[in-house]
PDB file of C-alpha atoms in Angstrom:
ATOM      1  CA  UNK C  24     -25.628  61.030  12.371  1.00 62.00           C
ATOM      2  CA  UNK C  25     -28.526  63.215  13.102  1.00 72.00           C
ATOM      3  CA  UNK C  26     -28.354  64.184  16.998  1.00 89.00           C
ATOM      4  CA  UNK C  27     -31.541  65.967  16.480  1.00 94.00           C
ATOM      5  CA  UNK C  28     -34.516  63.767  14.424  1.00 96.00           C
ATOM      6  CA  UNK C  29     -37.681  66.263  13.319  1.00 97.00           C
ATOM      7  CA  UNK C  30     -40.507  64.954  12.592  1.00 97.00           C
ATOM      8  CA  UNK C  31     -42.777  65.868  10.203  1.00 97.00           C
ATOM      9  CA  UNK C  32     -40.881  67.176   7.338  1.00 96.00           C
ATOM     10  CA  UNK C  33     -43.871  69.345   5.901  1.00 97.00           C
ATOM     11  CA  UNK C  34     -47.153  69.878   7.494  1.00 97.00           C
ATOM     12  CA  UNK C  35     -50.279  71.455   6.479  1.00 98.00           C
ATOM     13  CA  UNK C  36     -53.326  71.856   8.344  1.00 98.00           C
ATOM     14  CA  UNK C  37     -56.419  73.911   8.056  1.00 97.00           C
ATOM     15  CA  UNK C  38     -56.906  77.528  10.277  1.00 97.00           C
ATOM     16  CA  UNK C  39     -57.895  77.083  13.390  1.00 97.00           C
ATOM     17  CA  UNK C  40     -56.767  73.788  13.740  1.00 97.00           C
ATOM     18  CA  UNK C  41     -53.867  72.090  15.526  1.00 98.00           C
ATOM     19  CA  UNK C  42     -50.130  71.667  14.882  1.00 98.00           C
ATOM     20  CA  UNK C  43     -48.068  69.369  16.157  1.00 98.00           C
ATOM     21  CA  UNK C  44     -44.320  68.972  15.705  1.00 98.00           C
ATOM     22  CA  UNK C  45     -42.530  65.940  16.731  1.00 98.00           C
ATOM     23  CA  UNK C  46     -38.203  65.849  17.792  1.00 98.00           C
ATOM     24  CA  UNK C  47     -36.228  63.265  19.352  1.00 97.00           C
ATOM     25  CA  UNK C  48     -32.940  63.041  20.704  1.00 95.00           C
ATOM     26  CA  UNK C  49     -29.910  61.257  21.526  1.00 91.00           C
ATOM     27  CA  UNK C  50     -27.488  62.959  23.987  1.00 89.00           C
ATOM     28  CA  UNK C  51     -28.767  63.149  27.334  1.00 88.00           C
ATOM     29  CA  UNK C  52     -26.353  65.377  28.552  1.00 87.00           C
ATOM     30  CA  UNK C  53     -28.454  68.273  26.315  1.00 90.00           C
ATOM     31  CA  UNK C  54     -30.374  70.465  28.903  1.00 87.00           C
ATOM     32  CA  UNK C  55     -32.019  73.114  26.617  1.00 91.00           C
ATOM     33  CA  UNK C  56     -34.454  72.707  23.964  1.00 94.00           C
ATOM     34  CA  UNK C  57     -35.823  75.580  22.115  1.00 95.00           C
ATOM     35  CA  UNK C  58     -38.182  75.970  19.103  1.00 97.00           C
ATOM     36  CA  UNK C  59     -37.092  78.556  16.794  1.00 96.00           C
ATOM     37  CA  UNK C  60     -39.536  79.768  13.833  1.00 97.00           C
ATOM     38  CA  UNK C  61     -38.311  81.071  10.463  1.00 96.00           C
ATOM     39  CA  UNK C  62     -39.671  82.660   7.565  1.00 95.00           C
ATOM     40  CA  UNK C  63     -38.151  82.818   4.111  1.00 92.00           C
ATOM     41  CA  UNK C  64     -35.476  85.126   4.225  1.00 90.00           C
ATOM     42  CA  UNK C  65     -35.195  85.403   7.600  1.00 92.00           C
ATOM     43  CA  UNK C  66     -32.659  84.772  10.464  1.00 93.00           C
ATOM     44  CA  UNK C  67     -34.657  81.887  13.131  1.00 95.00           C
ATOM     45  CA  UNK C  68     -36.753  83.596  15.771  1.00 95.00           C
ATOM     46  CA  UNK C  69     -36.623  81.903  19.333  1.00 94.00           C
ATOM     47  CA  UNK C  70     -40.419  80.927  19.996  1.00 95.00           C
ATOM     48  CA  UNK C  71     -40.163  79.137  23.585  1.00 95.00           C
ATOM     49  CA  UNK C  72     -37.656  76.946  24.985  1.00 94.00           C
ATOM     50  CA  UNK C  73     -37.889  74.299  27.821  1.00 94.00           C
ATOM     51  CA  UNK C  74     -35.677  72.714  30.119  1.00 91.00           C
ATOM     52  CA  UNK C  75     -35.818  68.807  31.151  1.00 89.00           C
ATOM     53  CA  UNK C  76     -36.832  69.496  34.270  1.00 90.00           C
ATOM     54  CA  UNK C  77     -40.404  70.500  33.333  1.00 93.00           C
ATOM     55  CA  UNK C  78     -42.706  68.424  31.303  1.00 95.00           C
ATOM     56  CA  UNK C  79     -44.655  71.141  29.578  1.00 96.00           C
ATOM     57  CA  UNK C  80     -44.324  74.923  29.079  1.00 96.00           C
ATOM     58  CA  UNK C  81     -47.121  77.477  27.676  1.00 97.00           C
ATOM     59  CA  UNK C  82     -46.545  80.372  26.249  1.00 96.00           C
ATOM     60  CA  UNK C  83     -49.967  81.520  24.260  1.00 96.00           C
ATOM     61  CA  UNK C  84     -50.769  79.142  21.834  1.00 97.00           C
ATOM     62  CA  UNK C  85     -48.136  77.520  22.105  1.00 97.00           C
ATOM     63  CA  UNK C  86     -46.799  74.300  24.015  1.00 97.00           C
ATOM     64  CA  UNK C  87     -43.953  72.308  24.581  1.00 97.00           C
ATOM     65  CA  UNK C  88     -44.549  68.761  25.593  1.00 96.00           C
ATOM     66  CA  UNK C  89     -40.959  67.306  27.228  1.00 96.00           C
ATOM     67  CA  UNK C  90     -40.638  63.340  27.619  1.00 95.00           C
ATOM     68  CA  UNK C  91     -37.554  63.049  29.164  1.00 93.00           C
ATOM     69  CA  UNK C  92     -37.342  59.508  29.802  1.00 94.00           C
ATOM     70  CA  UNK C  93     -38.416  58.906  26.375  1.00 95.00           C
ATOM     71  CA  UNK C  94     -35.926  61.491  24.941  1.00 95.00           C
ATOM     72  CA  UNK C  95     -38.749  63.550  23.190  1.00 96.00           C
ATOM     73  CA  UNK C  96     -40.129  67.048  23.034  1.00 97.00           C
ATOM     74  CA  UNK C  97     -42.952  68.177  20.547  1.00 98.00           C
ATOM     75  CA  UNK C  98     -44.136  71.876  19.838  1.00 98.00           C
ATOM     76  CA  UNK C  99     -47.741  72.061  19.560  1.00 98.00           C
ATOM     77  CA  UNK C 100     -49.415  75.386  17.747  1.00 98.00           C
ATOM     78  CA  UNK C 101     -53.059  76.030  19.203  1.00 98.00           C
ATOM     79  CA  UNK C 102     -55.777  77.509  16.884  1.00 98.00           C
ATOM     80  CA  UNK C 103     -53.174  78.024  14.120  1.00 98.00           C
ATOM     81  CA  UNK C 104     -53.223  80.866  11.567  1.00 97.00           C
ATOM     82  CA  UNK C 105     -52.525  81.493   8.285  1.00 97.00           C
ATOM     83  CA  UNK C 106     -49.980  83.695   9.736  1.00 97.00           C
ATOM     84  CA  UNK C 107     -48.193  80.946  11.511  1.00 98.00           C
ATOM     85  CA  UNK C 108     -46.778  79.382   8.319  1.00 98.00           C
ATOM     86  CA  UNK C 109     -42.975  79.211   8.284  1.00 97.00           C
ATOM     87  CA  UNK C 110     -40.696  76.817   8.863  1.00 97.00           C
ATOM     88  CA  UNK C 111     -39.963  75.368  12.708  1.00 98.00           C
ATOM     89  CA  UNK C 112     -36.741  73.974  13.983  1.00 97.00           C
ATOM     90  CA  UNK C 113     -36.461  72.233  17.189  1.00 97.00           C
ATOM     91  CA  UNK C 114     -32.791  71.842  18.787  1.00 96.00           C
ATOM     92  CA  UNK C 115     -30.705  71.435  21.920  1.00 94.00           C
ATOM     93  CA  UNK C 116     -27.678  72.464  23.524  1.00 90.00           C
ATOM     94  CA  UNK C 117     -25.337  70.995  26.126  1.00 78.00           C
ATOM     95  CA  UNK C 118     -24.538  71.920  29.292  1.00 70.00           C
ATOM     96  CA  UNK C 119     -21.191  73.242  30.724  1.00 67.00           C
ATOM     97  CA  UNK C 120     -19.295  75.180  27.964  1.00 67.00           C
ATOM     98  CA  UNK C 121     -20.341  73.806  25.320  1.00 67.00           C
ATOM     99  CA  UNK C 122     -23.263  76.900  23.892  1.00 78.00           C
ATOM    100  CA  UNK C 123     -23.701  75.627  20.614  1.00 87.00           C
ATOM    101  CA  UNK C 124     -27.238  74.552  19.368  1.00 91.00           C
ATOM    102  CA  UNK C 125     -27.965  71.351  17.040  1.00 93.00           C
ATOM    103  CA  UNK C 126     -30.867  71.384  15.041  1.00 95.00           C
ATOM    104  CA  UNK C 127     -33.319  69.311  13.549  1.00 95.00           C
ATOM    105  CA  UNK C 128     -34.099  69.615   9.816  1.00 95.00           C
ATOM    106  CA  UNK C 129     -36.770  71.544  10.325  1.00 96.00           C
ATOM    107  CA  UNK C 130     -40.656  71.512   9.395  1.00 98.00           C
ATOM    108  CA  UNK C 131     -42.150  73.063   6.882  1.00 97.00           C
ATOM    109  CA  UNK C 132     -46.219  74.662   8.196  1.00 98.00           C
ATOM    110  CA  UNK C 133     -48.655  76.075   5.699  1.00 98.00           C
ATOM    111  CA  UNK C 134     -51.928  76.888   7.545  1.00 97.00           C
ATOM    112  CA  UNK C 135     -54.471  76.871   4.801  1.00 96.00           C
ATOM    113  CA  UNK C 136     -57.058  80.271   5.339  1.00 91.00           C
TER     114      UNK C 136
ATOM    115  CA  UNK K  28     -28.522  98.398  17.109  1.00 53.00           C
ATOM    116  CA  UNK K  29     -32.089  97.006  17.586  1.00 79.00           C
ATOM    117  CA  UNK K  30     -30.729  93.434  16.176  1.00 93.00           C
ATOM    118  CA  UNK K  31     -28.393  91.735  15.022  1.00 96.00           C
ATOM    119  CA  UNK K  32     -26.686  93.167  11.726  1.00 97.00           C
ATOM    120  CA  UNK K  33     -25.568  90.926   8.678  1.00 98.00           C
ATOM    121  CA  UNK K  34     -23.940  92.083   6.016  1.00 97.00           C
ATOM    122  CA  UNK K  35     -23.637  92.165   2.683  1.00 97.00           C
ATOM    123  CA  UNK K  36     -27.259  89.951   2.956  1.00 97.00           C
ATOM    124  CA  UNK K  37     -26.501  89.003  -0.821  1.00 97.00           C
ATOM    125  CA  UNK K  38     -22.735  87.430  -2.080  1.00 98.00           C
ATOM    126  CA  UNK K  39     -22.090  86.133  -5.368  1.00 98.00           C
ATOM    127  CA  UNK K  40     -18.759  84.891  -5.497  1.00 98.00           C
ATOM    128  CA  UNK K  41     -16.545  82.982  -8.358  1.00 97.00           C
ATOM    129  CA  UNK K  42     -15.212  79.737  -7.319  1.00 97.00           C
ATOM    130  CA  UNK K  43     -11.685  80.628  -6.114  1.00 97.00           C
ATOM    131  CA  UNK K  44     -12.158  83.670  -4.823  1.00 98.00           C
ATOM    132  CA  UNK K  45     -12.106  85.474  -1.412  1.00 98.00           C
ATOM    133  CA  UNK K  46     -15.457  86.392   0.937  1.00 98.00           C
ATOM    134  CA  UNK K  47     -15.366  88.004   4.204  1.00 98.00           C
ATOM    135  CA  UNK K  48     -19.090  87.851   5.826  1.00 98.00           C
ATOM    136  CA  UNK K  49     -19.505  90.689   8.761  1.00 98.00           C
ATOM    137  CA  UNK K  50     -21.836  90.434  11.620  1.00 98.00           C
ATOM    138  CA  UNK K  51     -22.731  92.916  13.796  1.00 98.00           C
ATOM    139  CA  UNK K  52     -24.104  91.501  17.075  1.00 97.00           C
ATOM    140  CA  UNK K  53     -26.449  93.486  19.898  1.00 95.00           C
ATOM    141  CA  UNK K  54     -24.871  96.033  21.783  1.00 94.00           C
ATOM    142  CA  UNK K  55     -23.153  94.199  25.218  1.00 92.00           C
ATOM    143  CA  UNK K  56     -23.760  90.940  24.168  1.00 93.00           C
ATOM    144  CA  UNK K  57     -20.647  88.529  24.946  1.00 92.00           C
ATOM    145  CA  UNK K  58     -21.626  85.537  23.041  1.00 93.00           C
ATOM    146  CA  UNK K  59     -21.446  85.104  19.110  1.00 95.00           C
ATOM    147  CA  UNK K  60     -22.086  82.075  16.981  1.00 95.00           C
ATOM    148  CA  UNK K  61     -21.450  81.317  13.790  1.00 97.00           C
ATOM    149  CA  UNK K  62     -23.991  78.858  11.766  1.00 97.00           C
ATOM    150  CA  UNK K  63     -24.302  77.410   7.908  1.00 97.00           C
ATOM    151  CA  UNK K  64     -27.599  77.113   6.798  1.00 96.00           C
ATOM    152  CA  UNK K  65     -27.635  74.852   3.823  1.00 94.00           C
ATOM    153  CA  UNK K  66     -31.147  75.361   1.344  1.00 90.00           C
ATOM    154  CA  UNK K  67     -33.687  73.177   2.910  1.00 88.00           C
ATOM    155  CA  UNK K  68     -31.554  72.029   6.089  1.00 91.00           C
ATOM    156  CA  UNK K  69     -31.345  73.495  10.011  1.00 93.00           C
ATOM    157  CA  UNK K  70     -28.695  75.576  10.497  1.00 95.00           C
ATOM    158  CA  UNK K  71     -24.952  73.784  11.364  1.00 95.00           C
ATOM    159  CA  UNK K  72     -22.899  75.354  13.850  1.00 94.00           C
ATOM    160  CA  UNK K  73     -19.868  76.449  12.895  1.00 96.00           C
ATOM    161  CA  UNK K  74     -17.965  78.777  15.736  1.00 96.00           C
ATOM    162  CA  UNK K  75     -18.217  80.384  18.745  1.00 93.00           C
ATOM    163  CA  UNK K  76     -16.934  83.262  20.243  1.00 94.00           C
ATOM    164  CA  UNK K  77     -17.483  84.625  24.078  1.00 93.00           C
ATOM    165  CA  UNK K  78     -15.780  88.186  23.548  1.00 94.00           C
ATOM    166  CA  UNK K  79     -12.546  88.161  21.706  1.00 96.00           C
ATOM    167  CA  UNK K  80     -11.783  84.961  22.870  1.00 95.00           C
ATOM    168  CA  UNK K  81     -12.431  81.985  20.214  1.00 95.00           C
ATOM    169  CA  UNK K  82     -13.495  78.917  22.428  1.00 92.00           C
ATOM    170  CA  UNK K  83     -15.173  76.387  20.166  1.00 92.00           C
ATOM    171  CA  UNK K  84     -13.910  76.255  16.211  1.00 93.00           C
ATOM    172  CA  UNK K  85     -15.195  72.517  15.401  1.00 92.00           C
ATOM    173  CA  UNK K  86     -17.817  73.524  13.001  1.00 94.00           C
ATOM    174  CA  UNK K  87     -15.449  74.765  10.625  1.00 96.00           C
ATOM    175  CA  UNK K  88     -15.308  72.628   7.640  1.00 94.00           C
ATOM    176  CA  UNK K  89     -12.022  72.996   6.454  1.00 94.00           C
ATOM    177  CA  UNK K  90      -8.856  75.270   6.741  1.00 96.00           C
ATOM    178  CA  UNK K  91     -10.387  78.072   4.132  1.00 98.00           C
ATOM    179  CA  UNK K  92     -12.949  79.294   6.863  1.00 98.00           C
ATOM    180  CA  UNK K  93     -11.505  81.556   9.218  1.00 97.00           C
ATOM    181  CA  UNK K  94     -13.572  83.650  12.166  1.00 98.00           C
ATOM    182  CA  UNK K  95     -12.507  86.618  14.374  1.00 98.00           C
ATOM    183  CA  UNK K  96     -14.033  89.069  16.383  1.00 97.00           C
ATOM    184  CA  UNK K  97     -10.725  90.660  17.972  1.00 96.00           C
ATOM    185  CA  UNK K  98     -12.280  93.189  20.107  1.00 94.00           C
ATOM    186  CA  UNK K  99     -15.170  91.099  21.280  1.00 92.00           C
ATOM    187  CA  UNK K 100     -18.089  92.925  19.514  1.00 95.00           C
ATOM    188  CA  UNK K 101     -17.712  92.870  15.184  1.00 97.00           C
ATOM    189  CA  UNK K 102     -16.680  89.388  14.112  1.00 98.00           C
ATOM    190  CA  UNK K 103     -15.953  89.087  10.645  1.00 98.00           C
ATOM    191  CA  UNK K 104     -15.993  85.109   9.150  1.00 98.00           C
ATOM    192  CA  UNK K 105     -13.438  84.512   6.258  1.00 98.00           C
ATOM    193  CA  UNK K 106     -13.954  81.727   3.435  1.00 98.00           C
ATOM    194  CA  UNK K 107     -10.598  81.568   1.447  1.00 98.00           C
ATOM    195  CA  UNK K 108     -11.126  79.882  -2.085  1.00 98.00           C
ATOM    196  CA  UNK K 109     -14.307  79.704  -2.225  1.00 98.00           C
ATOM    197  CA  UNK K 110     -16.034  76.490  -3.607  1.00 97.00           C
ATOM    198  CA  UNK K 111     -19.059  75.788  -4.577  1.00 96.00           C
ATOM    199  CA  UNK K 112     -20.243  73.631  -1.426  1.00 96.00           C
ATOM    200  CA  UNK K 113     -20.047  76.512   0.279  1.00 97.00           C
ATOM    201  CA  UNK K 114     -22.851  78.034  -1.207  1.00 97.00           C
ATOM    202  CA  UNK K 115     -25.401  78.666   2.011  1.00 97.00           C
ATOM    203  CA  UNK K 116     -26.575  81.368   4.281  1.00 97.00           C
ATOM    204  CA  UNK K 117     -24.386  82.128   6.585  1.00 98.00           C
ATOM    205  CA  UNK K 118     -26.258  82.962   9.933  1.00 97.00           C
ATOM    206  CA  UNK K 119     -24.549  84.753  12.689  1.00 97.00           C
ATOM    207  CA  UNK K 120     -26.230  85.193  16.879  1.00 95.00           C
ATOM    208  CA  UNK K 121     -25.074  86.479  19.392  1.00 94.00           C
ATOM    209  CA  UNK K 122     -26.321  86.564  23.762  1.00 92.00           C
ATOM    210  CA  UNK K 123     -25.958  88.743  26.255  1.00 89.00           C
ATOM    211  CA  UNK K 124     -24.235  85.917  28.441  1.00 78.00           C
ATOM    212  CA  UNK K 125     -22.222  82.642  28.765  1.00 66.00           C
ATOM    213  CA  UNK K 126     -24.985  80.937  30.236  1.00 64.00           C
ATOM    214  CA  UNK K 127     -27.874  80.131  29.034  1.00 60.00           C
ATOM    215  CA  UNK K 128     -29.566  82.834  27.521  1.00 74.00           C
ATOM    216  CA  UNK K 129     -31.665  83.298  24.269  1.00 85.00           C
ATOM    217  CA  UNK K 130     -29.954  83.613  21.206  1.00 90.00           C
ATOM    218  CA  UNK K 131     -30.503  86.418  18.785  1.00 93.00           C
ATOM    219  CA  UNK K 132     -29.961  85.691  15.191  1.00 95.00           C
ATOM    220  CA  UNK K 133     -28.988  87.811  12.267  1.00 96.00           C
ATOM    221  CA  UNK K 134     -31.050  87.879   8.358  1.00 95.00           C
ATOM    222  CA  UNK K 135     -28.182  86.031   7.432  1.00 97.00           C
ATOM    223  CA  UNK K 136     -25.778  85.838   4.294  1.00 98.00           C
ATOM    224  CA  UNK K 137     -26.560  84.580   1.480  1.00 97.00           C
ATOM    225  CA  UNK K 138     -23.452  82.991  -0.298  1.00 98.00           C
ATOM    226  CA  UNK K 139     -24.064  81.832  -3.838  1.00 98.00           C
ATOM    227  CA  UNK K 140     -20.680  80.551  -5.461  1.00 98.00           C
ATOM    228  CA  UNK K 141     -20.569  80.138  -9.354  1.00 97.00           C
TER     229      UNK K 141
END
């Protein structure tokens, strides 16, 4: 069972427009959610991160919206680029000992020029 | 190092044989995780370390995979027999604390068993 549910699976959108990625979750006792982006061949990069105790964080162009009652987060990429093609996981990680991250399936951006 | 260091980043192995993956994490950092990346899919954890010490193993998928890191900086992730399910990239991270603090990941290991 998928703890983690990305949504969409691929996404394209034209330059300068705007991205939006969609994750759900189950397990409220999760208390960090961060968005990693990866490019092919690449190890995941951490692009911002939120905590349930804030509804939105901004870093640039881009935003986390956090729906806590809802169990839902969403990254949202600003003005995107060709450049910001790649694929995007979402996932959370517990509290207390338990470090590990669970991830979506991830979504795949092209940002047609 | 600058990062953290995977390596080989390219393993072709015959079905039955032995692989030993090697990840090098940033300098001081007390926190290492394992993950499988299956082609397409977000990564799957598989272990974690904080220093030498071995606290959460439940990722493992069977008794072949085995993970150290007995001086709490190299950790070295064993796959005994390989198969060819286990054909992934094998991501390691590590952070500079127990808490929680960003995760630094690796280029991976690529794993290809034929």
């Amino acid at each position: 069972q998928q703890q983690v549910k990305q949504s969409p699976q691929s996404l394209i959108v034209q330059k300068g427009g705007i991205s939006i990625i969609n994750c759900a979750y189950e397990n409220t006792a999760f208390d960090y959610f961060p968005w990693y982006q990866q490019f092919p061949g690449k190890g995941p990069a951490l692009l911002i991160a939120i905590r349930p105790d804030v509804s939105e964080k901004k870093e640039g162009r881009f935003t986390i919206s956090f729906n806590k009652s809802a169990k839902q987060f969403s990254l949202h990429i600003m003005d995107s680029q060709p450049g910001d093609s790649a694929t995007y996981f979402c996932a959370a990680r517990g509290a207390g000992n338990n470090r590990k991250l669970i991830w979506g399936l991830g979504t795949s951006l092209a940002v047609n020029p | 190092g600058a990062g953290v260091s995977q390596s080989p980043r390219y393993k072709v192995a015959k079905r039955g044989q032995d692989v030993a993956l090697r990840c090098d994490p940033i300098s001081g950092h007390v926190s290492l995780f394992w993950y499988q990346q299956a082609l397409g899919q977000g990564p799957e954890f598989l272990t974690y370390f904080q220093n030498e010490a071995q606290l959460d193993k439940s990722g493992l998928p069977s008794d072949r995979f085995f993970a150290e890191r007995p001086e709490g900086s190299v950790s070295t992730l064993k796959i005994q027999r390989t198969q060819q399910e286990d054909s992934a990239v094998y991501l390691c991270a590590s952070s500079l604390g127990s808490g929680n603090t960003e995760a630094f990941f690796g280029q991976g290991t690529r794993l290809t068993v034929v």
